[in-house]
mmCIF file of C-alpha atoms and ligand atoms in Angstrom:
data_model
loop_
_atom_site.group_PDB
_atom_site.id
_atom_site.type_symbol
_atom_site.label_atom_id
_atom_site.label_comp_id
_atom_site.label_asym_id
_atom_site.label_seq_id
_atom_site.Cartn_x
_atom_site.Cartn_y
_atom_site.Cartn_z
ATOM 1 C CA MET A 1 -0.652 -48.996 25.409
ATOM 2 C CA SER A 2 -3.212 -51.504 26.564
ATOM 3 C CA ALA A 3 -6.839 -50.399 27.037
ATOM 4 C CA ALA A 4 -8.045 -49.870 30.597
ATOM 5 C CA PRO A 5 -9.873 -52.947 31.887
ATOM 6 C CA ALA A 6 -13.676 -52.669 31.603
ATOM 7 C CA CYS A 7 -15.446 -52.137 34.927
ATOM 8 C CA SER A 8 -17.093 -55.260 36.268
ATOM 9 C CA GLU A 9 -20.734 -55.233 37.373
ATOM 10 C CA THR A 10 -19.518 -55.479 40.979
ATOM 11 C CA ASP A 11 -17.353 -52.354 40.586
ATOM 12 C CA LEU A 12 -20.273 -50.469 39.070
ATOM 13 C CA GLU A 13 -22.599 -51.548 41.834
ATOM 14 C CA HIS A 14 -20.008 -50.534 44.405
ATOM 15 C CA GLU A 15 -19.712 -47.078 42.849
ATOM 16 C CA PHE A 16 -23.523 -46.751 42.721
ATOM 17 C CA ASP A 17 -23.829 -47.669 46.425
ATOM 18 C CA ALA A 18 -21.005 -45.273 47.331
ATOM 19 C CA THR A 19 -22.656 -42.399 45.419
ATOM 20 C CA ILE A 20 -25.879 -42.975 47.354
ATOM 21 C CA ALA A 21 -24.016 -43.242 50.673
ATOM 22 C CA ARG A 22 -22.288 -39.905 49.934
ATOM 23 C CA GLU A 23 -25.739 -38.326 49.445
ATOM 24 C CA GLN A 24 -24.835 -37.543 45.835
ATOM 25 C CA ARG A 25 -27.266 -37.885 42.974
ATOM 26 C CA ILE A 26 -27.574 -40.682 40.457
ATOM 27 C CA GLU A 27 -27.890 -39.148 36.989
ATOM 28 C CA PRO A 28 -29.507 -40.730 33.894
ATOM 29 C CA ARG A 29 -26.214 -41.775 32.240
ATOM 30 C CA ASP A 30 -24.839 -43.369 35.417
ATOM 31 C CA TRP A 31 -24.911 -47.115 35.829
ATOM 32 C CA MET A 32 -27.811 -48.209 38.053
ATOM 33 C CA PRO A 33 -29.248 -51.582 39.099
ATOM 34 C CA GLU A 34 -32.261 -52.596 37.010
ATOM 35 C CA GLY A 35 -34.373 -52.768 40.181
ATOM 36 C CA TYR A 36 -33.571 -49.129 40.955
ATOM 37 C CA ARG A 37 -34.532 -48.090 37.429
ATOM 38 C CA ALA A 38 -37.767 -50.099 37.557
ATOM 39 C CA THR A 39 -38.708 -48.698 40.994
ATOM 40 C CA LEU A 40 -38.187 -45.152 39.817
ATOM 41 C CA ILE A 41 -40.126 -45.642 36.600
ATOM 42 C CA ARG A 42 -42.980 -47.161 38.631
ATOM 43 C CA GLN A 43 -43.075 -44.369 41.189
ATOM 44 C CA ILE A 44 -42.489 -41.451 38.816
ATOM 45 C CA ALA A 45 -45.042 -42.750 36.279
ATOM 46 C CA GLN A 46 -47.599 -43.233 39.034
ATOM 47 C CA HIS A 47 -46.849 -39.758 40.304
ATOM 48 C CA ALA A 48 -47.168 -38.226 36.798
ATOM 49 C CA HIS A 49 -50.463 -40.046 36.188
ATOM 50 C CA SER A 50 -51.735 -38.715 39.545
ATOM 51 C CA GLU A 51 -51.036 -35.136 38.517
ATOM 52 C CA ILE A 52 -52.848 -35.593 35.202
ATOM 53 C CA ILE A 53 -55.841 -37.519 36.567
ATOM 54 C CA GLY A 54 -55.796 -35.084 39.512
ATOM 55 C CA MET A 55 -56.881 -32.296 37.155
ATOM 56 C CA GLN A 56 -60.334 -33.857 36.844
ATOM 57 C CA PRO A 57 -61.897 -33.486 40.322
ATOM 58 C CA GLU A 58 -61.254 -29.732 40.502
ATOM 59 C CA GLY A 59 -61.588 -29.203 36.745
ATOM 60 C CA ASN A 60 -65.168 -30.320 37.308
ATOM 61 C CA TRP A 61 -65.841 -26.943 38.990
ATOM 62 C CA LEU A 62 -64.186 -24.626 36.457
ATOM 63 C CA THR A 63 -67.467 -23.750 34.740
ATOM 64 C CA ARG A 64 -69.221 -23.234 38.078
ATOM 65 C CA ALA A 65 -66.697 -21.145 40.024
ATOM 66 C CA PRO A 66 -68.573 -18.537 42.113
ATOM 67 C CA SER A 67 -66.625 -15.502 40.843
ATOM 68 C CA LEU A 68 -64.171 -14.453 38.156
ATOM 69 C CA ARG A 69 -61.394 -14.332 40.785
ATOM 70 C CA ARG A 70 -62.082 -17.876 41.983
ATOM 71 C CA LYS A 71 -62.280 -19.092 38.394
ATOM 72 C CA ALA A 72 -58.912 -17.555 37.469
ATOM 73 C CA ILE A 73 -57.282 -19.078 40.563
ATOM 74 C CA LEU A 74 -58.742 -22.519 39.904
ATOM 75 C CA MET A 75 -57.812 -22.423 36.219
ATOM 76 C CA ALA A 76 -54.190 -21.583 37.117
ATOM 77 C CA LYS A 77 -54.044 -24.388 39.687
ATOM 78 C CA VAL A 78 -55.414 -27.023 37.324
ATOM 79 C CA GLN A 79 -52.935 -25.901 34.643
ATOM 80 C CA ASP A 80 -50.098 -26.199 37.182
ATOM 81 C CA GLU A 81 -51.057 -29.848 37.750
ATOM 82 C CA ALA A 82 -50.737 -30.471 34.005
ATOM 83 C CA GLY A 83 -47.266 -28.940 34.130
ATOM 84 C CA HIS A 84 -46.285 -31.192 37.035
ATOM 85 C CA GLY A 85 -47.387 -34.232 35.066
ATOM 86 C CA LEU A 86 -45.236 -33.135 32.130
ATOM 87 C CA TYR A 87 -42.081 -32.588 34.215
ATOM 88 C CA LEU A 88 -42.575 -36.009 35.736
ATOM 89 C CA TYR A 89 -43.120 -37.801 32.426
ATOM 90 C CA SER A 90 -39.907 -36.121 31.255
ATOM 91 C CA ALA A 91 -38.076 -37.401 34.355
ATOM 92 C CA ALA A 92 -39.364 -40.925 33.582
ATOM 93 C CA GLU A 93 -38.111 -40.578 29.992
ATOM 94 C CA THR A 94 -34.567 -39.962 31.269
ATOM 95 C CA LEU A 95 -34.734 -43.538 32.609
ATOM 96 C CA GLY A 96 -35.615 -44.916 29.181
ATOM 97 C CA ALA A 97 -39.395 -45.052 29.666
ATOM 98 C CA ASP A 98 -41.588 -44.194 26.699
ATOM 99 C CA ARG A 99 -44.221 -41.577 27.537
ATOM 100 C CA ALA A 100 -46.783 -42.939 25.067
ATOM 101 C CA GLU A 101 -46.386 -46.383 26.592
ATOM 102 C CA LEU A 102 -46.874 -44.996 30.127
ATOM 103 C CA THR A 103 -50.117 -43.340 29.019
ATOM 104 C CA ARG A 104 -51.213 -46.562 27.332
ATOM 105 C CA ARG A 105 -50.655 -48.436 30.607
ATOM 106 C CA LEU A 106 -52.573 -45.841 32.601
ATOM 107 C CA ILE A 107 -55.542 -46.087 30.252
ATOM 108 C CA ALA A 108 -55.341 -49.896 30.240
ATOM 109 C CA GLY A 109 -55.446 -49.843 34.057
ATOM 110 C CA THR A 110 -52.069 -51.555 34.479
ATOM 111 C CA GLN A 111 -50.387 -48.555 36.122
ATOM 112 C CA LYS A 112 -51.753 -46.837 39.198
ATOM 113 C CA TYR A 113 -52.477 -43.232 40.095
ATOM 114 C CA SER A 114 -53.234 -41.804 43.531
ATOM 115 C CA SER A 115 -56.298 -43.241 45.235
ATOM 116 C CA ILE A 116 -57.417 -39.751 46.281
ATOM 117 C CA PHE A 117 -58.550 -38.757 42.798
ATOM 118 C CA ASN A 118 -61.227 -41.440 42.739
ATOM 119 C CA TYR A 119 -63.462 -39.445 45.084
ATOM 120 C CA PRO A 120 -66.095 -37.000 43.776
ATOM 121 C CA THR A 121 -66.105 -33.200 44.192
ATOM 122 C CA LEU A 122 -69.683 -32.513 45.286
ATOM 123 C CA THR A 123 -69.535 -28.854 46.406
ATOM 124 C CA TYR A 124 -67.298 -25.818 45.898
ATOM 125 C CA ALA A 125 -65.961 -26.340 49.425
ATOM 126 C CA ASP A 126 -64.250 -29.423 47.967
ATOM 127 C CA VAL A 127 -62.014 -27.108 45.913
ATOM 128 C CA GLY A 128 -60.806 -25.519 49.156
ATOM 129 C CA VAL A 129 -60.494 -28.811 50.998
ATOM 130 C CA ILE A 130 -58.526 -30.411 48.152
ATOM 131 C CA GLY A 131 -56.118 -27.451 48.266
ATOM 132 C CA TRP A 132 -55.791 -27.646 52.041
ATOM 133 C CA LEU A 133 -55.742 -31.393 52.665
ATOM 134 C CA VAL A 134 -54.804 -33.050 49.354
ATOM 135 C CA ASP A 135 -52.149 -30.521 48.333
ATOM 136 C CA GLY A 136 -51.089 -30.388 51.995
ATOM 137 C CA ALA A 137 -50.576 -34.159 52.016
ATOM 138 C CA ALA A 138 -48.862 -33.982 48.624
ATOM 139 C CA ILE A 139 -46.373 -31.374 49.950
ATOM 140 C CA CYS A 140 -45.700 -33.398 53.084
ATOM 141 C CA ASN A 141 -44.941 -36.433 50.913
ATOM 142 C CA GLN A 142 -42.992 -34.558 48.237
ATOM 143 C CA VAL A 143 -40.732 -32.166 50.161
ATOM 144 C CA PRO A 144 -38.529 -35.107 51.265
ATOM 145 C CA LEU A 145 -38.490 -36.289 47.624
ATOM 146 C CA CYS A 146 -36.529 -33.117 46.751
ATOM 147 C CA ARG A 147 -33.663 -35.123 48.324
ATOM 148 C CA SER A 148 -34.451 -38.291 46.388
ATOM 149 C CA SER A 149 -31.304 -39.983 45.058
ATOM 150 C CA PHE A 150 -32.300 -39.729 41.375
ATOM 151 C CA GLY A 151 -31.303 -36.267 40.079
ATOM 152 C CA PRO A 152 -34.065 -35.508 37.545
ATOM 153 C CA TYR A 153 -36.818 -36.601 39.961
ATOM 154 C CA ALA A 154 -35.385 -34.608 42.896
ATOM 155 C CA ARG A 155 -34.993 -31.485 40.738
ATOM 156 C CA ALA A 156 -38.543 -31.760 39.353
ATOM 157 C CA MET A 157 -39.795 -32.006 42.932
ATOM 158 C CA ILE A 158 -38.246 -28.673 43.920
ATOM 159 C CA ARG A 159 -40.320 -26.720 41.436
ATOM 160 C CA ILE A 160 -43.412 -28.838 41.999
ATOM 161 C CA CYS A 161 -43.271 -28.280 45.761
ATOM 162 C CA LYS A 162 -43.020 -24.516 45.321
ATOM 163 C CA GLU A 163 -46.193 -24.550 43.241
ATOM 164 C CA GLU A 164 -47.968 -27.012 45.542
ATOM 165 C CA SER A 165 -47.424 -24.721 48.512
ATOM 166 C CA PHE A 166 -49.370 -21.974 46.706
ATOM 167 C CA HIS A 167 -52.086 -24.523 45.956
ATOM 168 C CA GLN A 168 -52.310 -25.371 49.615
ATOM 169 C CA ARG A 169 -52.525 -21.723 50.602
ATOM 170 C CA GLN A 170 -55.235 -20.936 48.042
ATOM 171 C CA GLY A 171 -57.301 -23.813 49.431
ATOM 172 C CA TYR A 172 -56.872 -22.617 52.988
ATOM 173 C CA GLU A 173 -57.708 -19.032 52.009
ATOM 174 C CA LEU A 174 -60.891 -20.183 50.260
ATOM 175 C CA LEU A 175 -61.922 -22.154 53.358
ATOM 176 C CA MET A 176 -61.127 -19.204 55.667
ATOM 177 C CA THR A 177 -63.391 -17.034 53.498
ATOM 178 C CA MET A 178 -66.207 -19.592 53.629
ATOM 179 C CA MET A 179 -65.826 -20.003 57.398
ATOM 180 C CA ARG A 180 -66.278 -16.223 57.796
ATOM 181 C CA GLY A 181 -69.479 -16.475 55.729
ATOM 182 C CA THR A 182 -72.912 -17.910 56.511
ATOM 183 C CA ASP A 183 -73.878 -20.933 58.635
ATOM 184 C CA GLU A 184 -74.643 -22.744 55.398
ATOM 185 C CA GLN A 185 -71.111 -22.103 54.093
ATOM 186 C CA ARG A 186 -69.561 -23.299 57.367
ATOM 187 C CA ALA A 187 -71.660 -26.461 57.216
ATOM 188 C CA MET A 188 -70.520 -26.992 53.620
ATOM 189 C CA VAL A 189 -66.856 -26.801 54.665
ATOM 190 C CA GLN A 190 -67.372 -29.223 57.566
ATOM 191 C CA GLU A 191 -69.233 -31.713 55.353
ATOM 192 C CA SER A 192 -66.391 -31.580 52.837
ATOM 193 C CA VAL A 193 -63.709 -32.085 55.530
ATOM 194 C CA ASP A 194 -65.690 -35.100 56.784
ATOM 195 C CA ARG A 195 -65.507 -36.691 53.323
ATOM 196 C CA TRP A 196 -61.846 -35.884 52.484
ATOM 197 C CA TRP A 197 -60.040 -36.444 55.785
ATOM 198 C CA TRP A 198 -59.661 -40.227 55.676
ATOM 199 C CA PRO A 199 -58.909 -40.482 51.941
ATOM 200 C CA SER A 200 -56.193 -37.824 52.486
ATOM 201 C CA LEU A 201 -54.543 -40.021 55.122
ATOM 202 C CA MET A 202 -54.657 -42.941 52.673
ATOM 203 C CA MET A 203 -52.642 -40.938 50.117
ATOM 204 C CA PHE A 204 -49.494 -41.799 52.096
ATOM 205 C CA GLY A 205 -49.897 -45.453 51.152
ATOM 206 C CA PRO A 206 -50.429 -48.599 53.215
ATOM 207 C CA PRO A 207 -49.049 -48.930 56.773
ATOM 208 C CA ASP A 208 -45.313 -49.634 56.810
ATOM 209 C CA ALA A 209 -45.906 -53.252 57.796
ATOM 210 C CA ASP A 210 -47.936 -53.754 54.577
ATOM 211 C CA SER A 211 -45.764 -51.668 52.252
ATOM 212 C CA PRO A 212 -43.765 -54.014 50.015
ATOM 213 C CA ASN A 213 -41.672 -51.248 48.409
ATOM 214 C CA THR A 214 -40.660 -49.033 51.335
ATOM 215 C CA ALA A 215 -37.603 -50.888 52.678
ATOM 216 C CA ARG A 216 -35.935 -51.141 49.253
ATOM 217 C CA SER A 217 -36.834 -47.575 48.262
ATOM 218 C CA MET A 218 -35.509 -46.217 51.577
ATOM 219 C CA ALA A 219 -32.229 -48.121 51.183
ATOM 220 C CA TRP A 220 -31.838 -46.615 47.696
ATOM 221 C CA ARG A 221 -32.896 -43.200 49.082
ATOM 222 C CA VAL A 222 -35.596 -42.949 46.469
ATOM 223 C CA LYS A 223 -37.983 -42.456 49.404
ATOM 224 C CA ARG A 224 -36.607 -40.568 52.415
ATOM 225 C CA ASN A 225 -39.341 -41.407 54.922
ATOM 226 C CA THR A 226 -41.746 -44.268 55.432
ATOM 227 C CA ASN A 227 -45.472 -43.987 54.716
ATOM 228 C CA ASP A 228 -46.363 -43.967 58.429
ATOM 229 C CA GLU A 229 -43.759 -41.314 59.289
ATOM 230 C CA LEU A 230 -45.188 -38.954 56.692
ATOM 231 C CA ARG A 231 -48.802 -39.691 57.657
ATOM 232 C CA GLN A 232 -47.932 -38.764 61.262
ATOM 233 C CA ARG A 233 -46.176 -35.584 60.124
ATOM 234 C CA PHE A 234 -49.277 -34.620 58.121
ATOM 235 C CA VAL A 235 -51.641 -35.179 61.048
ATOM 236 C CA ASP A 236 -49.422 -33.156 63.396
ATOM 237 C CA MET A 237 -49.218 -30.320 60.885
ATOM 238 C CA THR A 238 -52.938 -30.309 60.058
ATOM 239 C CA VAL A 239 -54.615 -30.461 63.486
ATOM 240 C CA PRO A 240 -53.630 -26.879 64.477
ATOM 241 C CA GLN A 241 -54.716 -25.665 61.029
ATOM 242 C CA ALA A 242 -58.141 -27.307 61.552
ATOM 243 C CA GLN A 243 -58.413 -25.589 64.934
ATOM 244 C CA ALA A 244 -57.559 -22.206 63.396
ATOM 245 C CA LEU A 245 -60.146 -22.802 60.693
ATOM 246 C CA GLY A 246 -62.826 -23.885 63.178
ATOM 247 C CA VAL A 247 -63.561 -27.320 61.698
ATOM 248 C CA THR A 248 -63.617 -30.701 63.423
ATOM 249 C CA LEU A 249 -61.566 -33.540 61.997
ATOM 250 C CA PRO A 250 -63.817 -36.626 61.860
ATOM 251 C CA ASP A 251 -61.745 -38.878 64.107
ATOM 252 C CA PRO A 252 -62.873 -39.581 67.688
ATOM 253 C CA ASP A 253 -59.438 -41.086 68.455
ATOM 254 C CA LEU A 254 -57.536 -37.923 67.582
ATOM 255 C CA ALA A 255 -55.726 -36.774 70.750
ATOM 256 C CA TRP A 256 -52.404 -35.189 71.692
ATOM 257 C CA ASN A 257 -49.957 -37.701 73.120
ATOM 258 C CA ALA A 258 -47.591 -35.765 75.384
ATOM 259 C CA GLU A 259 -45.209 -38.699 75.711
ATOM 260 C CA ARG A 260 -44.750 -39.072 71.945
ATOM 261 C CA GLU A 261 -45.168 -35.329 71.340
ATOM 262 C CA ALA A 262 -47.456 -36.198 68.466
ATOM 263 C CA TYR A 263 -51.144 -36.798 67.834
ATOM 264 C CA ASP A 264 -52.630 -40.251 68.212
ATOM 265 C CA PHE A 265 -55.192 -40.918 65.516
ATOM 266 C CA GLY A 266 -57.577 -43.636 64.331
ATOM 267 C CA VAL A 267 -56.983 -46.310 61.699
ATOM 268 C CA PRO A 268 -58.035 -45.498 58.134
ATOM 269 C CA ASP A 269 -60.379 -47.967 56.463
ATOM 270 C CA TRP A 270 -57.749 -50.009 54.638
ATOM 271 C CA ALA A 271 -60.430 -52.202 53.047
ATOM 272 C CA GLU A 272 -61.780 -49.088 51.323
ATOM 273 C CA PHE A 273 -58.244 -48.185 50.196
ATOM 274 C CA GLY A 274 -57.800 -51.687 48.750
ATOM 275 C CA ALA A 275 -61.097 -51.439 46.886
ATOM 276 C CA VAL A 276 -60.145 -48.053 45.377
ATOM 277 C CA LEU A 277 -56.777 -49.478 44.241
ATOM 278 C CA LYS A 278 -58.572 -52.377 42.569
ATOM 279 C CA GLY A 279 -60.647 -49.905 40.527
ATOM 280 C CA ASN A 280 -63.785 -49.956 42.662
ATOM 281 C CA GLY A 281 -63.705 -46.431 44.120
ATOM 282 C CA PRO A 282 -66.593 -44.025 43.502
ATOM 283 C CA CYS A 283 -65.050 -42.396 40.396
ATOM 284 C CA ASN A 284 -62.402 -44.819 39.030
ATOM 285 C CA VAL A 285 -64.365 -45.660 35.875
ATOM 286 C CA GLU A 286 -65.254 -42.025 35.177
ATOM 287 C CA ARG A 287 -61.654 -40.831 35.620
ATOM 288 C CA ILE A 288 -60.168 -43.402 33.251
ATOM 289 C CA THR A 289 -62.978 -43.028 30.705
ATOM 290 C CA ASN A 290 -62.392 -39.261 30.610
ATOM 291 C CA ARG A 291 -58.628 -39.767 30.250
ATOM 292 C CA ARG A 292 -59.128 -42.271 27.422
ATOM 293 C CA THR A 293 -61.553 -39.972 25.592
ATOM 294 C CA ALA A 294 -59.184 -36.999 25.934
ATOM 295 C CA HIS A 295 -56.330 -39.151 24.614
ATOM 296 C CA GLU A 296 -58.350 -40.319 21.602
ATOM 297 C CA GLU A 297 -59.638 -36.834 20.851
ATOM 298 C CA GLY A 298 -56.088 -35.479 21.061
ATOM 299 C CA ALA A 299 -54.723 -37.953 18.476
ATOM 300 C CA TRP A 300 -54.845 -35.344 15.705
ATOM 301 C CA VAL A 301 -52.669 -32.971 17.774
ATOM 302 C CA ARG A 302 -50.004 -35.635 18.266
ATOM 303 C CA GLU A 303 -50.105 -36.540 14.567
ATOM 304 C CA ALA A 304 -49.834 -32.874 13.575
ATOM 305 C CA ALA A 305 -46.865 -32.391 15.949
ATOM 306 C CA VAL A 306 -45.054 -35.392 14.450
ATOM 307 C CA ALA A 307 -45.769 -34.167 10.886
ATOM 308 C CA PHE A 308 -44.577 -30.687 11.786
ATOM 309 C CA ALA A 309 -41.357 -31.991 13.350
ATOM 310 C CA ALA A 310 -40.736 -34.132 10.257
ATOM 311 C CA ARG A 311 -41.255 -31.125 7.980
ATOM 312 C CA GLU A 312 -38.877 -29.073 10.103
ATOM 313 C CA ARG A 313 -36.252 -31.784 9.614
ATOM 314 C CA LYS A 314 -37.116 -31.630 5.891
ATOM 315 C CA GLU A 315 -38.085 -35.276 5.873
ATOM 316 C CA PRO A 316 -41.090 -36.695 4.053
ATOM 317 C CA THR A 317 -44.046 -37.168 6.446
ATOM 318 C CA GLN A 318 -44.798 -40.740 5.355
HETATM 319 N N1 LIG B 401 -52.839 -44.548 45.681
HETATM 320 O O1 LIG B 401 -45.182 -50.334 48.881
HETATM 321 P P1 LIG B 401 -45.986 -49.082 48.816
HETATM 322 C C1 LIG B 401 -50.826 -34.885 44.116
HETATM 323 C C2 LIG B 401 -49.566 -48.474 45.796
HETATM 324 S S1 LIG B 401 -49.769 -36.072 43.584
HETATM 325 C C3 LIG B 401 -52.625 -45.504 44.764
HETATM 326 O O2 LIG B 401 -46.078 -48.260 50.045
HETATM 327 P P2 LIG B 401 -44.437 -47.026 47.498
HETATM 328 C C4 LIG B 401 -50.754 -33.513 43.516
HETATM 329 C C5 LIG B 401 -48.102 -48.441 45.456
HETATM 330 O O3 LIG B 401 -47.851 -47.789 44.257
HETATM 331 C C6 LIG B 401 -50.239 -37.542 44.477
HETATM 332 N N2 LIG B 401 -51.701 -46.480 44.902
HETATM 333 O O4 LIG B 401 -45.497 -48.218 47.567
HETATM 334 C C7 LIG B 401 -52.101 -33.015 43.270
HETATM 335 C C8 LIG B 401 -47.778 -49.903 45.389
HETATM 336 O O5 LIG B 401 -48.286 -50.445 44.175
HETATM 337 P P3 LIG B 401 -47.348 -51.157 43.051
HETATM 338 C C9 LIG B 401 -49.369 -38.647 44.109
HETATM 339 C C10 LIG B 401 -50.957 -46.436 46.022
HETATM 340 O O6 LIG B 401 -44.293 -46.640 46.094
HETATM 341 C C11 LIG B 401 -52.831 -32.429 44.286
HETATM 342 C C12 LIG B 401 -48.655 -50.473 46.486
HETATM 343 O O7 LIG B 401 -49.726 -49.546 46.672
HETATM 344 N N3 LIG B 401 -48.115 -38.554 44.787
HETATM 345 O O8 LIG B 401 -51.581 -35.199 44.958
HETATM 346 C C13 LIG B 401 -51.112 -45.460 47.010
HETATM 347 O O9 LIG B 401 -43.222 -47.369 48.253
HETATM 348 C C14 LIG B 401 -54.113 -31.929 44.035
HETATM 349 C C15 LIG B 401 -47.888 -50.683 47.773
HETATM 350 O O10 LIG B 401 -47.473 -49.428 48.345
HETATM 351 C C16 LIG B 401 -47.100 -39.418 44.524
HETATM 352 O O11 LIG B 401 -47.216 -40.272 43.681
HETATM 353 C C17 LIG B 401 -52.098 -44.485 46.806
HETATM 354 N N4 LIG B 401 -52.344 -43.509 47.687
HETATM 355 O O12 LIG B 401 -45.146 -45.820 48.317
HETATM 356 C C18 LIG B 401 -52.647 -33.089 41.985
HETATM 357 C C19 LIG B 401 -45.833 -39.177 45.327
HETATM 358 N N5 LIG B 401 -50.229 -45.704 48.000
HETATM 359 O O13 LIG B 401 -46.795 -50.054 42.235
HETATM 360 C C20 LIG B 401 -53.931 -32.581 41.734
HETATM 361 C C21 LIG B 401 -44.722 -40.110 44.960
HETATM 362 C C22 LIG B 401 -49.553 -46.819 47.659
HETATM 363 O O14 LIG B 401 -46.292 -51.905 43.801
HETATM 364 C C23 LIG B 401 -54.666 -31.991 42.762
HETATM 365 N N6 LIG B 401 -44.971 -41.456 45.380
HETATM 366 N N7 LIG B 401 -49.992 -47.259 46.468
HETATM 367 O O15 LIG B 401 -48.296 -52.016 42.282
HETATM 368 C C24 LIG B 401 -44.682 -41.940 46.619
HETATM 369 O O16 LIG B 401 -44.234 -41.210 47.500
HETATM 370 C C25 LIG B 401 -44.904 -43.398 46.870
HETATM 371 O O17 LIG B 401 -45.001 -44.049 45.620
HETATM 372 C C26 LIG B 401 -46.164 -43.708 47.726
HETATM 373 C C27 LIG B 401 -46.338 -45.230 47.829
HETATM 374 C C28 LIG B 401 -45.968 -43.138 49.139
HETATM 375 C C29 LIG B 401 -47.437 -43.111 47.126
#
């Protein structure tokens, strides 16, 4: 009996395209175009780095939480972000990426993380506003990714989104409590909203016309919506929440458009976004320095884990 003919690259590509068109998932052992693999590694690594670097702004307040209850809540949230980073690094590993190498690139500044985490947390109201706006934006962006075409990424997103929705609610609950408090607390919440609103809109990425990756990622169903679609969805979802809270969103152009059945809103400062991406945001240097220090100080843990695994396999350590 003669062996079955090997599949040609064209056949494999055809099968890959058909799987995507059928809304089925691409799994790690399936054939995939190198561009698809590279896009996913880029996006998932950037997402994982964001979760890990994203622990720093709120972690900054752990020792100064105003009560034991608030401290326990914040501690749990920051730990959740660490967990999200780990699921995502694992998803990247299924594509052949090396986790140590991804961390090396983050620390070397050759891989990005979300712009939002380069802004400082100046008051405790920022903990609430990050939960409300930053986790709110993250959910808006990530719920569609539960239908991303790459199986391990889509499945990681399901669990992450469940946890993020609690994060969003804890932020909103904290802000509701502050808004029921003193004039000083209300002013603190408003001042925080004023600082975080525009950077939260920038989280969705550049406008579609300036987004080099969107068209390809949409065709591959890695992304399910464009940056502008999701930004609009976030604004429409958030305006009524701001009204219920009693805060003003700092955008004079924000107005309901009855024809579009959506809110019109102003243009974010894209020059500021560009500067943050180039490493010139208010906290870029601090965030990466902290990450590098933590990595260096954790070297002994990694070495011990490797030695332990080797001993378990009954192999000599060196
Ligand atoms: N910051 O062509 P596009 C969280 C880059 S997790 C930095 O539009 P794409 C949870 C982009 O990578 C937040 N860089 O790119 C949490 C590309 O650069 P490259 C993270 C950005 O990939 C909450 C270039 O600009 N979430 O918050 C940003 O199609 C609270 C051109 O852009 C994710 O990563 C940005 N904001 O669309 C944790 C979600 N935007 O690589 C702690 C998954 C764009 O070509 C506390 N990612 N860039 O050199 C995505 O959905 C997409 O990757 C986008 C960007 C939408 C972020």
